mmCIF file of C-alpha atoms and ligand atoms in Angstrom:
data_model
loop_
_atom_site.group_PDB
_atom_site.id
_atom_site.type_symbol
_atom_site.label_atom_id
_atom_site.label_comp_id
_atom_site.label_asym_id
_atom_site.label_seq_id
_atom_site.Cartn_x
_atom_site.Cartn_y
_atom_site.Cartn_z
ATOM 1 C CA MET A 1 90.933 86.758 62.834
ATOM 2 C CA SER A 2 89.459 84.156 60.533
ATOM 3 C CA ASN A 3 86.815 84.910 57.970
ATOM 4 C CA THR A 4 83.127 84.536 58.729
ATOM 5 C CA VAL A 5 80.645 83.268 56.151
ATOM 6 C CA LEU A 6 76.871 83.645 56.498
ATOM 7 C CA ILE A 7 75.051 80.693 54.908
ATOM 8 C CA VAL A 8 71.363 81.125 54.037
ATOM 9 C CA GLU A 9 70.052 77.698 52.978
ATOM 10 C CA ASP A 10 66.833 75.879 53.891
ATOM 11 C CA ASN A 11 67.940 72.402 52.800
ATOM 12 C CA ASP A 12 69.616 70.481 55.655
ATOM 13 C CA LEU A 13 71.881 68.386 53.439
ATOM 14 C CA ASN A 14 73.119 71.380 51.462
ATOM 15 C CA MET A 15 73.653 73.320 54.687
ATOM 16 C CA LYS A 16 75.700 70.452 56.125
ATOM 17 C CA LEU A 17 77.787 70.218 52.955
ATOM 18 C CA PHE A 18 78.531 73.972 52.856
ATOM 19 C CA ARG A 19 79.195 74.092 56.619
ATOM 20 C CA ASP A 20 81.548 71.086 56.529
ATOM 21 C CA LEU A 21 83.456 72.405 53.518
ATOM 22 C CA LEU A 22 83.986 75.827 55.078
ATOM 23 C CA GLN A 23 84.676 74.704 58.653
ATOM 24 C CA THR A 24 87.242 72.199 57.384
ATOM 25 C CA HIS A 25 89.090 75.191 55.969
ATOM 26 C CA GLY A 26 88.976 77.096 59.251
ATOM 27 C CA LEU A 27 86.188 79.538 58.444
ATOM 28 C CA ASN A 28 83.604 80.710 60.976
ATOM 29 C CA ILE A 29 80.012 79.963 60.006
ATOM 30 C CA ILE A 30 76.790 81.807 60.759
ATOM 31 C CA GLU A 31 73.790 79.949 59.384
ATOM 32 C CA THR A 32 70.065 80.325 58.924
ATOM 33 C CA LYS A 33 67.346 78.484 57.023
ATOM 34 C CA ASN A 34 65.234 81.625 57.069
ATOM 35 C CA GLY A 35 65.647 84.300 54.411
ATOM 36 C CA PHE A 36 63.795 86.814 56.577
ATOM 37 C CA ASP A 37 66.556 86.583 59.231
ATOM 38 C CA ALA A 38 69.414 87.046 56.796
ATOM 39 C CA VAL A 39 69.601 90.863 56.807
ATOM 40 C CA THR A 40 69.503 91.034 60.621
ATOM 41 C CA LEU A 41 72.169 88.341 60.924
ATOM 42 C CA ALA A 42 74.337 90.128 58.385
ATOM 43 C CA LYS A 43 74.040 93.378 60.361
ATOM 44 C CA THR A 44 74.862 91.624 63.639
ATOM 45 C CA HIS A 45 77.862 89.627 62.414
ATOM 46 C CA LEU A 46 79.098 91.607 59.382
ATOM 47 C CA PRO A 47 80.294 88.448 57.594
ATOM 48 C CA ASN A 48 83.072 88.552 54.997
ATOM 49 C CA LEU A 49 80.924 86.601 52.523
ATOM 50 C CA ILE A 50 77.299 85.482 52.151
ATOM 51 C CA LEU A 51 76.167 82.253 50.469
ATOM 52 C CA MET A 52 72.548 82.689 49.414
ATOM 53 C CA ASP A 53 70.161 79.949 48.394
ATOM 54 C CA ILE A 54 67.567 81.387 46.009
ATOM 55 C CA GLN A 55 64.650 79.013 46.648
ATOM 56 C CA LEU A 56 63.691 79.753 50.255
ATOM 57 C CA PRO A 57 60.355 79.348 52.058
ATOM 58 C CA GLY A 58 58.219 82.490 51.911
ATOM 59 C CA ILE A 59 60.783 84.767 50.268
ATOM 60 C CA SER A 60 63.048 84.567 47.247
ATOM 61 C CA GLY A 61 66.775 84.773 47.820
ATOM 62 C CA ILE A 62 66.704 87.389 45.053
ATOM 63 C CA ASP A 63 64.679 89.695 47.311
ATOM 64 C CA VAL A 64 67.043 89.032 50.210
ATOM 65 C CA ILE A 65 70.014 89.933 47.992
ATOM 66 C CA ARG A 66 68.257 93.141 46.902
ATOM 67 C CA SER A 67 67.687 94.102 50.565
ATOM 68 C CA ILE A 68 71.329 93.504 51.432
ATOM 69 C CA LYS A 69 72.578 95.412 48.400
ATOM 70 C CA ALA A 70 70.259 98.334 49.277
ATOM 71 C CA ASP A 71 71.721 98.597 52.784
ATOM 72 C CA PRO A 72 74.658 101.022 53.070
ATOM 73 C CA GLN A 73 76.139 98.992 55.933
ATOM 74 C CA LEU A 74 75.992 95.702 54.017
ATOM 75 C CA PHE A 75 76.173 96.343 50.281
ATOM 76 C CA SER A 76 79.938 95.761 50.033
ATOM 77 C CA ILE A 77 79.719 92.201 51.414
ATOM 78 C CA PRO A 78 80.092 89.810 48.459
ATOM 79 C CA ILE A 79 77.186 87.422 47.881
ATOM 80 C CA ILE A 80 77.319 84.102 46.029
ATOM 81 C CA ALA A 81 73.883 82.930 44.897
ATOM 82 C CA ILE A 82 73.459 79.157 44.937
ATOM 83 C CA THR A 83 70.513 77.686 43.097
ATOM 84 C CA ALA A 84 69.185 74.799 41.094
ATOM 85 C CA PHE A 85 67.655 77.219 38.595
ATOM 86 C CA ALA A 86 69.460 76.312 35.402
ATOM 87 C CA MET A 87 67.944 78.463 32.681
ATOM 88 C CA LYS A 88 69.863 81.434 31.336
ATOM 89 C CA GLU A 89 66.977 83.839 32.081
ATOM 90 C CA ASP A 90 67.045 82.728 35.708
ATOM 91 C CA ARG A 91 70.771 83.258 35.939
ATOM 92 C CA ASP A 92 70.434 86.736 34.413
ATOM 93 C CA ARG A 93 67.622 87.617 36.827
ATOM 94 C CA ILE A 94 69.734 86.463 39.772
ATOM 95 C CA MET A 95 72.827 88.375 38.650
ATOM 96 C CA GLU A 96 70.716 91.516 38.142
ATOM 97 C CA SER A 97 69.827 91.373 41.862
ATOM 98 C CA GLY A 98 73.365 92.555 42.579
ATOM 99 C CA CYS A 99 75.121 89.399 43.762
ATOM 100 C CA GLU A 100 78.775 88.983 42.852
ATOM 101 C CA GLY A 101 78.788 85.283 41.994
ATOM 102 C CA TYR A 102 76.563 82.395 41.002
ATOM 103 C CA LEU A 103 76.917 78.655 41.621
ATOM 104 C CA PRO A 104 74.507 76.106 40.153
ATOM 105 C CA LYS A 105 73.291 73.152 42.260
ATOM 106 C CA PRO A 106 74.319 70.416 42.546
ATOM 107 C CA ILE A 107 77.544 72.230 43.347
ATOM 108 C CA SER A 108 80.978 71.238 42.134
ATOM 109 C CA ILE A 109 83.105 71.209 45.305
ATOM 110 C CA SER A 110 86.132 72.420 43.355
ATOM 111 C CA LEU A 111 84.171 75.335 41.878
ATOM 112 C CA PHE A 112 82.642 76.081 45.290
ATOM 113 C CA LEU A 113 86.077 76.331 46.947
ATOM 114 C CA ASP A 114 87.428 78.409 44.046
ATOM 115 C CA MET A 115 84.579 80.878 44.267
ATOM 116 C CA VAL A 116 84.683 81.204 48.062
ATOM 117 C CA SER A 117 88.482 81.662 47.818
ATOM 118 C CA LYS A 118 88.045 84.374 45.201
ATOM 119 C CA TYR A 119 85.665 86.480 47.286
ATOM 120 C CA LEU A 120 87.550 85.984 50.566
ATOM 121 C CA ASN A 121 90.841 86.665 48.807
ATOM 122 C CA ILE A 122 92.434 83.499 50.235
ATOM 123 C CA ASP A 123 93.320 80.090 48.762
ATOM 124 C CA LEU A 124 91.166 77.469 50.456
ATOM 125 C CA LYS A 125 92.552 74.654 48.336
ATOM 126 C CA ALA A 126 96.159 75.416 49.349
ATOM 127 C CA LYS A 127 95.087 75.740 52.982
ATOM 128 C CA GLY A 128 93.316 72.362 52.824
ATOM 129 C CA ARG A 129 96.436 70.677 51.482
ATOM 130 C CA ASN A 130 98.657 72.206 54.156
ATOM 131 C CA ASN A 131 96.336 70.995 56.896
ATOM 132 C CA GLU A 132 96.370 67.397 55.729
HETATM 133 MN MN1 MN B 1 66.233 76.090 49.052
#
């Protein structure tokens, strides 16, 4: 069964980029623009990985990460925070929320694939080459 990734991202262009990159590599995608829906979606689908935008309407991705990491059913799902926040204090604050990884926007596609590969324990880059 192929891996499922939950994407929480309110920006349409970023969502399309992440979706296209992951679907091209055969991953199943669950997506929402709404941080308030993320915990429910995670419980319903039990994804293998969560990509979490930090700047979301009405709620910070940091609070969503804290909710997921406080949930005994969900806390073991790795979370990669993705954000345009660039300052070191911001990065520290995000990592303290309990997420496993951090990617700055605009994303490097190579770094994105490396990090997703790491937390899914597969090699997306090798898979992409084989499919070409
Ligand atoms: Mn955003």
